[in-house]
PDB file of C-alpha atoms in Angstrom:
ATOM      1  CA  MET C   1     -27.236  29.538 -20.262  1.00  0.00           C
ATOM      2  CA  SER C   2     -23.761  30.637 -21.379  1.00  0.00           C
ATOM      3  CA  GLU C   3     -20.966  28.172 -22.054  1.00  0.00           C
ATOM      4  CA  ASP C   4     -18.933  29.474 -19.113  1.00  0.00           C
ATOM      5  CA  THR C   5     -21.774  28.869 -16.672  1.00  0.00           C
ATOM      6  CA  ALA C   6     -22.304  25.365 -18.050  1.00  0.00           C
ATOM      7  CA  LEU C   7     -18.586  24.663 -17.645  1.00  0.00           C
ATOM      8  CA  ILE C   8     -18.589  25.894 -14.040  1.00  0.00           C
ATOM      9  CA  ILE C   9     -21.682  23.826 -13.220  1.00  0.00           C
ATOM     10  CA  SER C  10     -20.163  20.698 -14.751  1.00  0.00           C
ATOM     11  CA  ILE C  11     -16.950  21.161 -12.748  1.00  0.00           C
ATOM     12  CA  ILE C  12     -18.963  21.663  -9.542  1.00  0.00           C
ATOM     13  CA  ILE C  13     -20.999  18.491 -10.241  1.00  0.00           C
ATOM     14  CA  ILE C  14     -17.869  16.414 -10.853  1.00  0.00           C
ATOM     15  CA  ILE C  15     -16.168  17.729  -7.695  1.00  0.00           C
ATOM     16  CA  ALA C  16     -19.323  17.115  -5.618  1.00  0.00           C
ATOM     17  CA  LEU C  17     -19.694  13.549  -6.923  1.00  0.00           C
ATOM     18  CA  LEU C  18     -15.994  12.824  -6.345  1.00  0.00           C
ATOM     19  CA  ALA C  19     -16.303  14.186  -2.806  1.00  0.00           C
ATOM     20  CA  ILE C  20     -19.339  11.962  -2.145  1.00  0.00           C
ATOM     21  CA  PHE C  21     -17.446   8.969  -3.521  1.00  0.00           C
ATOM     22  CA  PHE C  22     -14.331   9.534  -1.413  1.00  0.00           C
ATOM     23  CA  ILE C  23     -16.294  10.286   1.775  1.00  0.00           C
ATOM     24  CA  SER C  24     -18.404   7.140   1.314  1.00  0.00           C
ATOM     25  CA  TYR C  25     -15.247   5.143   0.522  1.00  0.00           C
ATOM     26  CA  ILE C  26     -13.525   6.340   3.698  1.00  0.00           C
ATOM     27  CA  TYR C  27     -16.603   5.609   5.834  1.00  0.00           C
ATOM     28  CA  TYR C  28     -17.001   2.190   4.202  1.00  0.00           C
ATOM     29  CA  ARG C  29     -13.420   1.338   5.073  1.00  0.00           C
ATOM     30  CA  LYS C  30     -13.774   2.680   8.631  1.00  0.00           C
ATOM     31  CA  THR C  31     -16.990   0.788   9.375  1.00  0.00           C
ATOM     32  CA  PRO C  32     -16.054  -2.404  11.201  1.00  0.00           C
ATOM     33  CA  THR C  33     -16.992  -5.656   9.482  1.00  0.00           C
ATOM     34  CA  PRO C  34     -19.684  -7.576  11.427  1.00  0.00           C
ATOM     35  CA  SER C  35     -18.093 -10.320  13.538  1.00  0.00           C
ATOM     36  CA  ASN C  36     -19.782 -13.187  11.664  1.00  0.00           C
ATOM     37  CA  CYS C  37     -18.714 -11.804   8.274  1.00  0.00           C
ATOM     38  CA  LYS C  38     -14.963 -11.579   8.889  1.00  0.00           C
ATOM     39  CA  ASN C  39     -14.142 -14.792   7.066  1.00  0.00           C
ATOM     40  CA  LEU C  40     -16.097 -14.075   3.887  1.00  0.00           C
ATOM     41  CA  LYS C  41     -14.080 -15.209   0.879  1.00  0.00           C
ATOM     42  CA  ILE C  42     -14.823 -14.489  -2.714  1.00  0.00           C
ATOM     43  CA  ASP C  43     -14.352 -17.067  -5.442  1.00  0.00           C
ATOM     44  CA  SER C  44     -10.814 -16.533  -6.797  1.00  0.00           C
ATOM     45  CA  GLU C  45     -12.105 -16.691 -10.398  1.00  0.00           C
ATOM     46  CA  ALA C  46     -14.588 -13.892  -9.683  1.00  0.00           C
ATOM     47  CA  CYS C  47     -11.797 -11.919  -8.057  1.00  0.00           C
ATOM     48  CA  LYS C  48      -9.578 -12.262 -11.140  1.00  0.00           C
ATOM     49  CA  ARG C  49     -12.337 -10.955 -13.403  1.00  0.00           C
ATOM     50  CA  CYS C  50     -13.121  -7.899 -11.283  1.00  0.00           C
ATOM     51  CA  SER C  51     -11.179  -4.747 -12.051  1.00  0.00           C
ATOM     52  CA  VAL C  52     -11.629  -3.044  -8.671  1.00  0.00           C
ATOM     53  CA  VAL C  53      -8.048  -2.795  -7.426  1.00  0.00           C
ATOM     54  CA  ASN C  54      -8.480  -1.787  -3.795  1.00  0.00           C
ATOM     55  CA  CYS C  55     -11.322  -4.110  -2.768  1.00  0.00           C
ATOM     56  CA  GLU C  56     -10.975  -5.571   0.742  1.00  0.00           C
ATOM     57  CA  PHE C  57     -11.852  -9.061  -0.508  1.00  0.00           C
ATOM     58  CA  LYS C  58      -9.122  -8.881  -3.174  1.00  0.00           C
ATOM     59  CA  GLU C  59      -6.613  -7.896  -0.505  1.00  0.00           C
ATOM     60  CA  MET C  60      -7.834 -10.794   1.631  1.00  0.00           C
ATOM     61  CA  ASN C  61      -7.345 -13.206  -1.283  1.00  0.00           C
ATOM     62  CA  LYS C  62      -3.802 -11.870  -1.820  1.00  0.00           C
ATOM     63  CA  ASP C  63      -2.993 -12.392   1.887  1.00  0.00           C
ATOM     64  CA  ILE C  64      -4.303 -15.966   1.736  1.00  0.00           C
ATOM     65  CA  LYS C  65      -2.137 -16.648  -1.355  1.00  0.00           C
ATOM     66  CA  LYS C  66       0.936 -15.150   0.362  1.00  0.00           C
ATOM     67  CA  GLU C  67       0.359 -17.286   3.463  1.00  0.00           C
ATOM     68  CA  GLY C  68      -0.035 -20.368   1.275  1.00  0.00           C
ATOM     69  CA  LYS C  69       3.275 -19.677  -0.473  1.00  0.00           C
ATOM     70  CA  LYS C  70       5.027 -19.146   2.889  1.00  0.00           C
ATOM     71  CA  ASN C  71       3.681 -22.438   4.203  1.00  0.00           C
ATOM     72  CA  GLU C  72       4.945 -24.232   1.088  1.00  0.00           C
TER      73      GLU C  72
ATOM     74  CA  MET N   1     -54.616   2.799 -16.703  1.00  0.00           C
ATOM     75  CA  ASP N   2     -54.870  -0.917 -17.512  1.00  0.00           C
ATOM     76  CA  ASN N   3     -53.115  -0.250 -20.799  1.00  0.00           C
ATOM     77  CA  MET N   4     -50.270   1.512 -18.990  1.00  0.00           C
ATOM     78  CA  PHE N   5     -49.897  -1.382 -16.552  1.00  0.00           C
ATOM     79  CA  LEU N   6     -49.839  -3.834 -19.460  1.00  0.00           C
ATOM     80  CA  LEU N   7     -47.132  -1.778 -21.188  1.00  0.00           C
ATOM     81  CA  PHE N   8     -45.150  -1.693 -17.923  1.00  0.00           C
ATOM     82  CA  ILE N   9     -45.307  -5.488 -17.616  1.00  0.00           C
ATOM     83  CA  LEU N  10     -44.451  -5.946 -21.317  1.00  0.00           C
ATOM     84  CA  ALA N  11     -41.452  -3.631 -20.949  1.00  0.00           C
ATOM     85  CA  ILE N  12     -40.251  -5.731 -18.011  1.00  0.00           C
ATOM     86  CA  ILE N  13     -40.649  -8.980 -19.983  1.00  0.00           C
ATOM     87  CA  ASN N  14     -38.919  -7.373 -22.965  1.00  0.00           C
ATOM     88  CA  GLY N  15     -35.886  -6.368 -20.870  1.00  0.00           C
ATOM     89  CA  MET N  16     -35.879  -9.727 -19.123  1.00  0.00           C
ATOM     90  CA  LEU N  17     -36.156 -12.201 -21.997  1.00  0.00           C
ATOM     91  CA  VAL N  18     -36.221 -10.610 -25.449  1.00  0.00           C
ATOM     92  CA  ASP N  19     -33.569  -7.925 -25.121  1.00  0.00           C
ATOM     93  CA  ASN N  20     -31.564  -9.674 -22.415  1.00  0.00           C
ATOM     94  CA  VAL N  21     -28.671  -7.619 -21.093  1.00  0.00           C
ATOM     95  CA  ILE N  22     -26.159 -10.486 -21.151  1.00  0.00           C
ATOM     96  CA  LEU N  23     -27.216 -12.517 -24.161  1.00  0.00           C
ATOM     97  CA  SER N  24     -28.155  -9.818 -26.639  1.00  0.00           C
ATOM     98  CA  ARG N  25     -26.211  -6.762 -25.475  1.00  0.00           C
ATOM     99  CA  PHE N  26     -23.191  -8.606 -23.973  1.00  0.00           C
ATOM    100  CA  TYR N  27     -23.072  -6.396 -20.874  1.00  0.00           C
ATOM    101  CA  GLY N  28     -21.882  -7.751 -17.534  1.00  0.00           C
ATOM    102  CA  ILE N  29     -19.967 -10.663 -19.021  1.00  0.00           C
ATOM    103  CA  CYS N  30     -17.203 -10.472 -16.356  1.00  0.00           C
ATOM    104  CA  PRO N  31     -19.442 -11.240 -13.338  1.00  0.00           C
ATOM    105  CA  PHE N  32     -21.500 -13.568 -15.549  1.00  0.00           C
ATOM    106  CA  LEU N  33     -18.454 -15.783 -16.105  1.00  0.00           C
ATOM    107  CA  GLY N  34     -16.782 -15.093 -12.775  1.00  0.00           C
ATOM    108  CA  VAL N  35     -19.620 -15.714 -10.337  1.00  0.00           C
ATOM    109  CA  SER N  36     -21.621 -18.400 -12.138  1.00  0.00           C
ATOM    110  CA  ARG N  37     -19.714 -21.462 -10.930  1.00  0.00           C
ATOM    111  CA  LYS N  38     -22.028 -22.025  -7.963  1.00  0.00           C
ATOM    112  CA  THR N  39     -25.775 -21.447  -7.989  1.00  0.00           C
ATOM    113  CA  GLN N  40     -25.771 -19.869  -4.519  1.00  0.00           C
ATOM    114  CA  ASN N  41     -23.150 -17.292  -5.552  1.00  0.00           C
ATOM    115  CA  ALA N  42     -24.992 -16.622  -8.818  1.00  0.00           C
ATOM    116  CA  PHE N  43     -28.210 -15.941  -6.919  1.00  0.00           C
ATOM    117  CA  GLY N  44     -26.455 -13.501  -4.539  1.00  0.00           C
ATOM    118  CA  MET N  45     -24.801 -11.659  -7.420  1.00  0.00           C
ATOM    119  CA  GLY N  46     -28.053 -11.501  -9.398  1.00  0.00           C
ATOM    120  CA  ILE N  47     -30.004 -10.039  -6.470  1.00  0.00           C
ATOM    121  CA  ALA N  48     -27.250  -7.488  -5.754  1.00  0.00           C
ATOM    122  CA  VAL N  49     -27.196  -6.408  -9.427  1.00  0.00           C
ATOM    123  CA  LEU N  50     -30.999  -6.109  -9.474  1.00  0.00           C
ATOM    124  CA  VAL N  51     -30.996  -3.866  -6.385  1.00  0.00           C
ATOM    125  CA  VAL N  52     -28.169  -1.651  -7.662  1.00  0.00           C
ATOM    126  CA  ILE N  53     -29.692  -1.280 -11.157  1.00  0.00           C
ATOM    127  CA  LEU N  54     -33.010  -0.254  -9.631  1.00  0.00           C
ATOM    128  CA  LEU N  55     -31.451   2.272  -7.236  1.00  0.00           C
ATOM    129  CA  ALA N  56     -29.119   3.642  -9.930  1.00  0.00           C
ATOM    130  CA  THR N  57     -32.106   4.257 -12.216  1.00  0.00           C
ATOM    131  CA  LEU N  58     -34.053   5.941  -9.417  1.00  0.00           C
ATOM    132  CA  ILE N  59     -31.128   8.318  -8.798  1.00  0.00           C
ATOM    133  CA  CYS N  60     -29.806   8.867 -12.339  1.00  0.00           C
ATOM    134  CA  TRP N  61     -33.128   9.638 -14.054  1.00  0.00           C
ATOM    135  CA  PRO N  62     -33.836  12.811 -12.008  1.00  0.00           C
ATOM    136  CA  ILE N  63     -30.169  13.860 -12.243  1.00  0.00           C
ATOM    137  CA  TYR N  64     -30.331  13.678 -16.048  1.00  0.00           C
ATOM    138  CA  TYR N  65     -33.680  15.417 -16.510  1.00  0.00           C
ATOM    139  CA  TYR N  66     -33.549  17.975 -13.669  1.00  0.00           C
ATOM    140  CA  LEU N  67     -29.837  18.779 -13.533  1.00  0.00           C
ATOM    141  CA  LEU N  68     -27.901  17.888 -16.670  1.00  0.00           C
ATOM    142  CA  ILE N  69     -30.470  18.894 -19.299  1.00  0.00           C
ATOM    143  CA  PRO N  70     -31.485  22.256 -17.718  1.00  0.00           C
ATOM    144  CA  ALA N  71     -27.791  23.128 -17.223  1.00  0.00           C
ATOM    145  CA  ASN N  72     -27.130  22.197 -20.859  1.00  0.00           C
ATOM    146  CA  ILE N  73     -24.475  19.651 -19.896  1.00  0.00           C
ATOM    147  CA  ALA N  74     -26.185  16.433 -21.022  1.00  0.00           C
ATOM    148  CA  PHE N  75     -22.914  15.391 -22.720  1.00  0.00           C
ATOM    149  CA  MET N  76     -21.529  14.694 -19.233  1.00  0.00           C
ATOM    150  CA  ASP N  77     -24.052  11.939 -18.533  1.00  0.00           C
ATOM    151  CA  THR N  78     -21.632   8.987 -18.737  1.00  0.00           C
ATOM    152  CA  ILE N  79     -19.062  10.388 -16.304  1.00  0.00           C
ATOM    153  CA  VAL N  80     -21.827  11.471 -13.904  1.00  0.00           C
ATOM    154  CA  TYR N  81     -23.429   8.007 -14.048  1.00  0.00           C
ATOM    155  CA  ILE N  82     -20.093   6.295 -13.359  1.00  0.00           C
ATOM    156  CA  LEU N  83     -19.518   8.434 -10.282  1.00  0.00           C
ATOM    157  CA  VAL N  84     -23.113   8.039  -9.094  1.00  0.00           C
ATOM    158  CA  ILE N  85     -22.975   4.236  -9.443  1.00  0.00           C
ATOM    159  CA  ALA N  86     -19.592   3.990  -7.690  1.00  0.00           C
ATOM    160  CA  SER N  87     -20.827   6.190  -4.820  1.00  0.00           C
ATOM    161  CA  LEU N  88     -24.144   4.352  -4.637  1.00  0.00           C
ATOM    162  CA  VAL N  89     -22.409   0.987  -4.291  1.00  0.00           C
ATOM    163  CA  GLN N  90     -20.161   2.371  -1.548  1.00  0.00           C
ATOM    164  CA  VAL N  91     -23.087   3.882   0.354  1.00  0.00           C
ATOM    165  CA  LEU N  92     -25.190   0.729  -0.047  1.00  0.00           C
ATOM    166  CA  GLY N  93     -22.251  -1.384   1.180  1.00  0.00           C
ATOM    167  CA  LEU N  94     -21.741   0.967   4.121  1.00  0.00           C
ATOM    168  CA  VAL N  95     -25.411   0.874   5.144  1.00  0.00           C
ATOM    169  CA  ILE N  96     -25.808  -2.901   4.989  1.00  0.00           C
ATOM    170  CA  LYS N  97     -22.413  -3.407   6.657  1.00  0.00           C
ATOM    171  CA  LYS N  98     -23.508  -1.245   9.580  1.00  0.00           C
ATOM    172  CA  TYR N  99     -27.182  -2.132   9.970  1.00  0.00           C
ATOM    173  CA  SER N 100     -27.734  -5.587   8.507  1.00  0.00           C
ATOM    174  CA  PRO N 101     -24.939  -8.142   9.029  1.00  0.00           C
ATOM    175  CA  VAL N 102     -27.200 -10.870   7.611  1.00  0.00           C
ATOM    176  CA  LEU N 103     -27.663  -8.981   4.352  1.00  0.00           C
ATOM    177  CA  TYR N 104     -23.970  -8.083   4.294  1.00  0.00           C
ATOM    178  CA  LYS N 105     -23.092 -11.756   4.620  1.00  0.00           C
ATOM    179  CA  ALA N 106     -25.350 -12.586   1.670  1.00  0.00           C
ATOM    180  CA  LEU N 107     -24.686  -9.647  -0.688  1.00  0.00           C
ATOM    181  CA  GLY N 108     -21.737  -7.626   0.664  1.00  0.00           C
ATOM    182  CA  ILE N 109     -19.124  -9.729  -1.052  1.00  0.00           C
ATOM    183  CA  TYR N 110     -20.617  -8.979  -4.490  1.00  0.00           C
ATOM    184  CA  LEU N 111     -20.925  -5.219  -4.110  1.00  0.00           C
ATOM    185  CA  PRO N 112     -17.326  -4.350  -5.130  1.00  0.00           C
ATOM    186  CA  LEU N 113     -17.865  -6.470  -8.275  1.00  0.00           C
ATOM    187  CA  ILE N 114     -20.909  -4.389  -9.188  1.00  0.00           C
ATOM    188  CA  THR N 115     -18.955  -1.114  -9.156  1.00  0.00           C
ATOM    189  CA  THR N 116     -17.379  -2.123 -12.447  1.00  0.00           C
ATOM    190  CA  ASN N 117     -20.376  -4.001 -13.846  1.00  0.00           C
ATOM    191  CA  CYS N 118     -21.175  -2.429 -17.192  1.00  0.00           C
ATOM    192  CA  ALA N 119     -24.757  -3.778 -17.072  1.00  0.00           C
ATOM    193  CA  VAL N 120     -25.637  -1.122 -14.476  1.00  0.00           C
ATOM    194  CA  LEU N 121     -24.082   1.685 -16.495  1.00  0.00           C
ATOM    195  CA  GLY N 122     -25.609   0.277 -19.682  1.00  0.00           C
ATOM    196  CA  VAL N 123     -29.138   0.444 -18.289  1.00  0.00           C
ATOM    197  CA  VAL N 124     -28.969   4.032 -17.023  1.00  0.00           C
ATOM    198  CA  GLN N 125     -27.199   5.133 -20.194  1.00  0.00           C
ATOM    199  CA  SER N 126     -29.786   3.477 -22.457  1.00  0.00           C
ATOM    200  CA  ASN N 127     -32.587   5.045 -20.382  1.00  0.00           C
ATOM    201  CA  SER N 128     -31.280   8.506 -21.179  1.00  0.00           C
ATOM    202  CA  ASP N 129     -30.237   7.708 -24.776  1.00  0.00           C
ATOM    203  CA  MET N 130     -33.716   6.400 -25.596  1.00  0.00           C
ATOM    204  CA  GLN N 131     -35.329   9.345 -23.727  1.00  0.00           C
ATOM    205  CA  LEU N 132     -37.499   6.942 -21.712  1.00  0.00           C
ATOM    206  CA  SER N 133     -40.055   8.276 -19.240  1.00  0.00           C
ATOM    207  CA  PHE N 134     -39.559   7.577 -15.521  1.00  0.00           C
ATOM    208  CA  ILE N 135     -42.001   4.635 -15.517  1.00  0.00           C
ATOM    209  CA  ASN N 136     -40.456   3.121 -18.658  1.00  0.00           C
ATOM    210  CA  SER N 137     -36.954   3.583 -17.210  1.00  0.00           C
ATOM    211  CA  LEU N 138     -38.096   1.776 -14.075  1.00  0.00           C
ATOM    212  CA  ALA N 139     -39.575  -1.058 -16.155  1.00  0.00           C
ATOM    213  CA  ASN N 140     -36.350  -1.279 -18.168  1.00  0.00           C
ATOM    214  CA  ALA N 141     -34.319  -1.432 -14.933  1.00  0.00           C
ATOM    215  CA  ILE N 142     -36.504  -4.126 -13.360  1.00  0.00           C
ATOM    216  CA  GLY N 143     -36.546  -6.165 -16.584  1.00  0.00           C
ATOM    217  CA  THR N 144     -32.795  -5.909 -17.047  1.00  0.00           C
ATOM    218  CA  GLY N 145     -32.085  -6.816 -13.408  1.00  0.00           C
ATOM    219  CA  LEU N 146     -34.441  -9.788 -13.517  1.00  0.00           C
ATOM    220  CA  GLY N 147     -32.966 -10.836 -16.874  1.00  0.00           C
ATOM    221  CA  PHE N 148     -29.462 -10.787 -15.379  1.00  0.00           C
ATOM    222  CA  LEU N 149     -30.678 -12.797 -12.373  1.00  0.00           C
ATOM    223  CA  ILE N 150     -32.452 -15.458 -14.466  1.00  0.00           C
ATOM    224  CA  ILE N 151     -29.604 -15.907 -16.937  1.00  0.00           C
ATOM    225  CA  ILE N 152     -26.851 -16.084 -14.322  1.00  0.00           C
ATOM    226  CA  ILE N 153     -28.817 -18.698 -12.331  1.00  0.00           C
ATOM    227  CA  LEU N 154     -29.605 -20.786 -15.442  1.00  0.00           C
ATOM    228  CA  PHE N 155     -25.974 -20.539 -16.513  1.00  0.00           C
ATOM    229  CA  SER N 156     -24.742 -21.613 -13.071  1.00  0.00           C
ATOM    230  CA  TYR N 157     -26.726 -24.866 -13.427  1.00  0.00           C
ATOM    231  CA  ILE N 158     -25.113 -25.420 -16.831  1.00  0.00           C
ATOM    232  CA  ARG N 159     -21.643 -24.736 -15.429  1.00  0.00           C
ATOM    233  CA  VAL N 160     -22.139 -27.147 -12.545  1.00  0.00           C
ATOM    234  CA  ARG N 161     -22.869 -29.857 -15.124  1.00  0.00           C
ATOM    235  CA  LEU N 162     -19.972 -28.728 -17.345  1.00  0.00           C
ATOM    236  CA  ASP N 163     -17.530 -28.928 -14.429  1.00  0.00           C
ATOM    237  CA  SER N 164     -18.447 -32.553 -13.818  1.00  0.00           C
ATOM    238  CA  SER N 165     -18.444 -33.565 -17.488  1.00  0.00           C
ATOM    239  CA  ASN N 166     -15.608 -34.871 -19.625  1.00  0.00           C
ATOM    240  CA  VAL N 167     -14.472 -31.771 -21.525  1.00  0.00           C
ATOM    241  CA  PRO N 168     -11.258 -31.665 -23.654  1.00  0.00           C
ATOM    242  CA  LYS N 169      -8.401 -30.135 -21.684  1.00  0.00           C
ATOM    243  CA  ALA N 170      -8.050 -27.128 -24.003  1.00  0.00           C
ATOM    244  CA  LEU N 171     -11.703 -26.204 -23.548  1.00  0.00           C
ATOM    245  CA  LYS N 172     -11.972 -26.675 -19.776  1.00  0.00           C
ATOM    246  CA  GLY N 173     -13.226 -23.738 -17.729  1.00  0.00           C
ATOM    247  CA  ILE N 174     -13.944 -20.438 -19.483  1.00  0.00           C
ATOM    248  CA  PRO N 175     -13.734 -21.615 -23.173  1.00  0.00           C
ATOM    249  CA  VAL N 176     -16.476 -24.212 -22.814  1.00  0.00           C
ATOM    250  CA  ALA N 177     -18.485 -21.752 -20.701  1.00  0.00           C
ATOM    251  CA  LEU N 178     -18.317 -19.255 -23.576  1.00  0.00           C
ATOM    252  CA  PHE N 179     -19.517 -21.952 -26.003  1.00  0.00           C
ATOM    253  CA  ALA N 180     -22.448 -22.682 -23.686  1.00  0.00           C
ATOM    254  CA  ALA N 181     -23.209 -18.954 -23.369  1.00  0.00           C
ATOM    255  CA  SER N 182     -23.250 -18.547 -27.151  1.00  0.00           C
ATOM    256  CA  LEU N 183     -25.674 -21.471 -27.522  1.00  0.00           C
ATOM    257  CA  MET N 184     -27.850 -19.926 -24.819  1.00  0.00           C
ATOM    258  CA  ALA N 185     -27.787 -16.586 -26.665  1.00  0.00           C
ATOM    259  CA  MET N 186     -28.904 -18.329 -29.862  1.00  0.00           C
ATOM    260  CA  ALA N 187     -31.757 -20.020 -27.993  1.00  0.00           C
ATOM    261  CA  PHE N 188     -32.936 -16.672 -26.589  1.00  0.00           C
ATOM    262  CA  LEU N 189     -32.691 -15.162 -30.079  1.00  0.00           C
ATOM    263  CA  GLY N 190     -35.832 -17.155 -30.841  1.00  0.00           C
ATOM    264  CA  LEU N 191     -37.780 -14.774 -28.602  1.00  0.00           C
ATOM    265  CA  VAL N 192     -36.986 -11.720 -30.740  1.00  0.00           C
ATOM    266  CA  GLY N 193     -40.177 -10.232 -32.147  1.00  0.00           C
ATOM    267  CA  VAL N 194     -42.457 -11.856 -29.579  1.00  0.00           C
ATOM    268  CA  ILE N 195     -43.185  -8.485 -27.973  1.00  0.00           C
ATOM    269  CA  LYS N 196     -43.674  -5.278 -29.926  1.00  0.00           C
ATOM    270  CA  ILE N 197     -44.175  -2.133 -27.851  1.00  0.00           C
TER     271      ILE N 197
END
């Protein structure tokens, strides 16, 4: 297989995987959370150590912190 | 056949105890320290990691041998594995969120943490680096996942006791946990050489 073909295949694979990731991400976000799981909270220490920026639980933790500061 | 089964079991024990992913390779330290404060949380995280490692191996092995190697682009394995693991975690989260609220309640909260867990990437990467067969890759994945589960649960018991003990202020929390982890790693070092495959 020539280098050009290998390059094209690698680009196609990366684009396909990125597309799968973004589609699954969008669907994950759109899927409603089950009613009995809406108040799930993650340990704040675990949240600090995780590097996923846009996680729904991290956002939830931020909102709780903001509300706490407002109440103070 | 019996010999193969024995090797499979030995490979699992090797990945679980001798060449433990946390204590000897130092992978997955972030969730190990972050989610080990309560035993219940540690158990949930361990099970979620085990499932994701197993599924990631099942998907990544054929991708490497039937797509990357024939196309002569094996150098792209790491970036492909990262994308596959990230997508897999999203899809798994989506499926259990939609069809199994009970499972989502138990494991869903840990799934975003697994996306960036290097233990998962480490296993699939080592499978391809060591050119393991499909069965050996599976054994490595099961052993590593079980090893993560056992160590995080054992460590959660230690941390529960550490939290209630009189520790100097400067060492409270993560520092003393790291001391305990290092002692645990030294204890597990005693198992090196027990199994030779």
